[in-house]
């Protein structure tokens, strides 16, 4: 039972890390109706910006500010050069544009900042909390707890921003209908630049946490792989949904990785494992069958 | 056109063509299928940087191989199998005239090219990776898994651990944590055989690609409480494993990685967590190897260095690239001994050179590569030629070699290659060569 709890808690904490990446997708989708395929690449760019600024002598706080400026400028440039000409185009066109954007960033970022993997030290050691280890013989990482705190703060801030600020409401209006939002005087260009800037900020937070955990390198772009099942489960338009989806994926994949292989081995023989790679997608598929809009997503109803 | 003018023109064209032919004959072409961008671009930059620097070095220092200038063409694969094939197809016609061995630096690309290179008679070297049963040259005449294979490496790691445990592994627990791919699975049979022989308990734990999340695996390792973890990772999986070991409190000096998990690119991003971590290697790092220091002086001194970031000179992967190029050039030298010094060698001739390599310590000393790589002696039935590795340990800043050359258990492992190669020959309808006649 104790081991089960240890796996469950660690899975939930891993889920928070997935949710951090998924949040960026939700933001752009919520405010522009676009599935931003480039979010993983943005996580990579943001983390690379931080380490590169630090390598040039900037302290961590300054590097974060500079990286935020880079990501904001990137957001504005995306709006100006990629999205502006695609207003009122079908969502698939915008989606295709983000695929192109992902390849562009994946090529540009290493040219600008170098491609060698680097360490990012945030001053939080990823090791077990001694008190919990001694009292309950359970491994709970300090770093994972900090990541959970950061995610909680980020979600609260974003939820409040969308609910109670003028810009937040404008963002939601734009997502519902570009044309209608334009007709009542909402400046679409500014709104898109803002939302891509915020998505850049979320990518920066996710990039810093993932970069500090596994090193800053090209593989950060892979973090987006786990965000997709998280979004399907939580819903593409819900900020709390990203967190809940992340927790479900994190906990279930860790439990599956530990407890399914022995069952499969007794049934089929051989050596099983590496279930984490496909289990989240099977789970997401199941959700698509029973609740296609996700747990917290908006139900889409078309008039006929 | 007058008769004389026509004859003069014909003669001029003939001379031009002949001189072009003669010029081509003085050049030894190397088709380089490399990757310097994409997910593993950082690794490729160091390896292929070292490879090209050595080719340049031979040109600058010795005016080529016995006077034959080395030329090369590079094609970017991004570590992608389809692009690897595309690159090969693009360069193979040129390589049919004269060629150095192809080094794909990717098990996937080498698998994709193994039949094609044999059909086109272009030798392929897979130094430390690739299809390991190609050690049996009677079935794989054009494929060379040189220096050592995954299985021999795993066996050598067991031998190292056994020495640390004062000669006995009986009752010990060893976890094999591996990338869930052909690369990761290759050593399993060898480890299972070693487990039977040495009476230790072996637990296999796979990690799904890309391996950037290993929480469950390491909790399982914590529960198993093994004496050692042998680790077969690649790319981001390596740093993640080192950090995850720290997270569950597993001592890093009881964790031994494969040579693909033993470069600076693997340890630097893991920060302090990597201190004490060990890995296998078939070449050493550092600039204190005379050849590496001389390359920096000669090639970079002449402004012809391949690396933009010169801090990579002397890193483990840079030195590995140099070592792979040394093997290639030595094979061409060997071929020239038989087929004519000062001539460009064809794929068939270089294949012979690779199959008759005899790089002794004395020769390594002449090149300035003492201890950079082990002695190599290949033959028709042994395309590996060595089977030796060293163990290195990360001290927080650099790799420190902590063992002498250790050879895997050849008596145990090589028969496994033979069985697998014979099976392959049967499937493909290949009649194996009689190696006795190749002596």
Coordinates of C-alpha atoms in Angstrom, one line a residue, chain A residues 2-3 6-7 10-11 14 17-18 115-120 125-128 133 136-139 141 144 210-220 222-223 225-226 253-255 257-258 261-262 271-278, chain B residues 36-43 45 178 180 185 188 204-217 219-223 225 235-237 239-241 243-244 246-249 264-272 309 312:
Chain A
X2 CA 2.8 2.4 0.9
X3 CA 4.5 1.7 -2.5
X6 CA 4.4 6.6 -3.4
X7 CA 3.8 5.8 -7.1
X10 CA 4.9 10.8 -7.7
X11 CA 2.6 10.3 -10.7
X14 CA 4.7 14.3 -12.8
X17 CA 4.8 19.0 -15.2
X18 CA 2.7 17.8 -18.2
X115 CA 22.4 23.2 -29.8
X116 CA 24.5 21.6 -27.1
X117 CA 22.5 20.3 -24.0
X118 CA 23.0 22.6 -21.0
X119 CA 22.1 22.5 -17.3
X120 CA 19.7 25.1 -15.9
X125 CA 17.7 20.3 -5.9
X126 CA 15.7 17.4 -7.4
X127 CA 16.2 15.1 -4.4
X128 CA 13.9 13.5 -1.8
X133 CA 11.9 9.8 3.6
X136 CA 7.4 7.3 5.9
X137 CA 10.2 5.8 3.8
X138 CA 8.6 7.6 0.8
X139 CA 10.4 9.5 -1.9
X141 CA 11.0 15.4 -4.5
X144 CA 8.3 18.4 -7.8
X210 CA 11.5 20.9 -17.6
X211 CA 14.9 22.4 -18.4
X212 CA 16.0 22.4 -14.8
X213 CA 14.8 18.8 -14.4
X214 CA 16.2 17.2 -17.6
X215 CA 18.6 19.8 -19.0
X216 CA 18.0 22.4 -21.7
X217 CA 18.1 20.6 -25.1
X218 CA 16.2 19.8 -28.2
X219 CA 14.2 17.1 -26.5
X220 CA 12.2 19.8 -24.7
X222 CA 9.0 16.4 -27.0
X223 CA 7.2 17.6 -23.9
X225 CA 3.8 14.8 -26.8
X226 CA 2.3 14.3 -23.4
X253 CA 0.7 6.2 -16.5
X254 CA 2.9 5.7 -13.5
X255 CA 0.5 3.2 -11.9
X257 CA 4.0 1.3 -15.7
X258 CA 4.4 -0.4 -12.3
X261 CA 3.8 -5.4 -16.9
X262 CA 3.6 -8.3 -14.4
X271 CA 9.3 -8.8 -21.0
X272 CA 6.9 -5.9 -21.0
X273 CA 7.4 -2.3 -19.9
X274 CA 7.8 1.1 -21.4
X275 CA 4.0 1.4 -21.1
X276 CA 4.2 5.2 -20.4
X277 CA 4.8 5.7 -24.1
X278 CA 1.4 4.6 -25.2
Chain B
X36 CA 24.5 18.1 -37.1
X37 CA 20.9 19.4 -36.6
X38 CA 17.8 17.8 -35.1
X39 CA 17.3 16.0 -31.8
X40 CA 20.8 14.5 -31.7
X41 CA 22.6 17.3 -33.6
X42 CA 24.8 18.3 -30.6
X43 CA 26.2 14.7 -30.5
X45 CA 28.5 18.0 -34.3
X178 CA 17.3 0.3 -21.3
X180 CA 13.0 0.2 -25.5
X185 CA 17.4 -4.7 -26.4
X188 CA 19.8 -8.5 -23.2
X204 CA 15.0 -5.9 -17.1
X205 CA 13.3 -2.4 -17.0
X206 CA 12.5 -0.8 -20.3
X207 CA 12.0 3.0 -20.9
X208 CA 9.7 4.2 -23.7
X209 CA 11.3 6.7 -26.2
X210 CA 12.3 9.5 -25.8
X211 CA 12.8 8.7 -22.1
X212 CA 12.3 12.2 -20.7
X213 CA 10.0 10.7 -17.9
X214 CA 11.3 7.8 -15.8
X215 CA 9.6 8.3 -12.5
X216 CA 8.0 4.9 -12.4
X217 CA 11.1 3.0 -13.5
X219 CA 10.6 3.9 -8.1
X220 CA 10.7 0.3 -9.2
X221 CA 14.5 0.4 -9.0
X222 CA 14.2 1.8 -5.5
X223 CA 11.9 -1.0 -4.6
X225 CA 17.3 -2.3 -4.2
X235 CA 19.9 11.4 -25.8
X236 CA 17.6 13.0 -23.2
X237 CA 17.1 9.6 -21.6
X239 CA 20.3 13.1 -18.2
X240 CA 16.8 12.1 -17.1
X241 CA 18.1 8.8 -15.7
X243 CA 18.6 13.1 -12.3
X244 CA 16.0 10.5 -11.5
X246 CA 19.4 11.4 -7.6
X247 CA 15.7 11.9 -7.0
X248 CA 15.3 8.4 -5.5
X249 CA 18.6 8.5 -3.8
X264 CA 29.8 15.4 -21.8
X265 CA 26.4 16.0 -23.5
X266 CA 25.0 13.5 -21.1
X267 CA 26.5 14.6 -17.9
X268 CA 26.8 18.4 -18.1
X269 CA 23.0 19.0 -18.3
X270 CA 22.5 16.7 -15.3
X271 CA 24.7 19.1 -13.2
X272 CA 25.9 17.9 -9.8
X309 CA 32.9 25.8 -31.1
X312 CA 34.4 20.6 -28.1

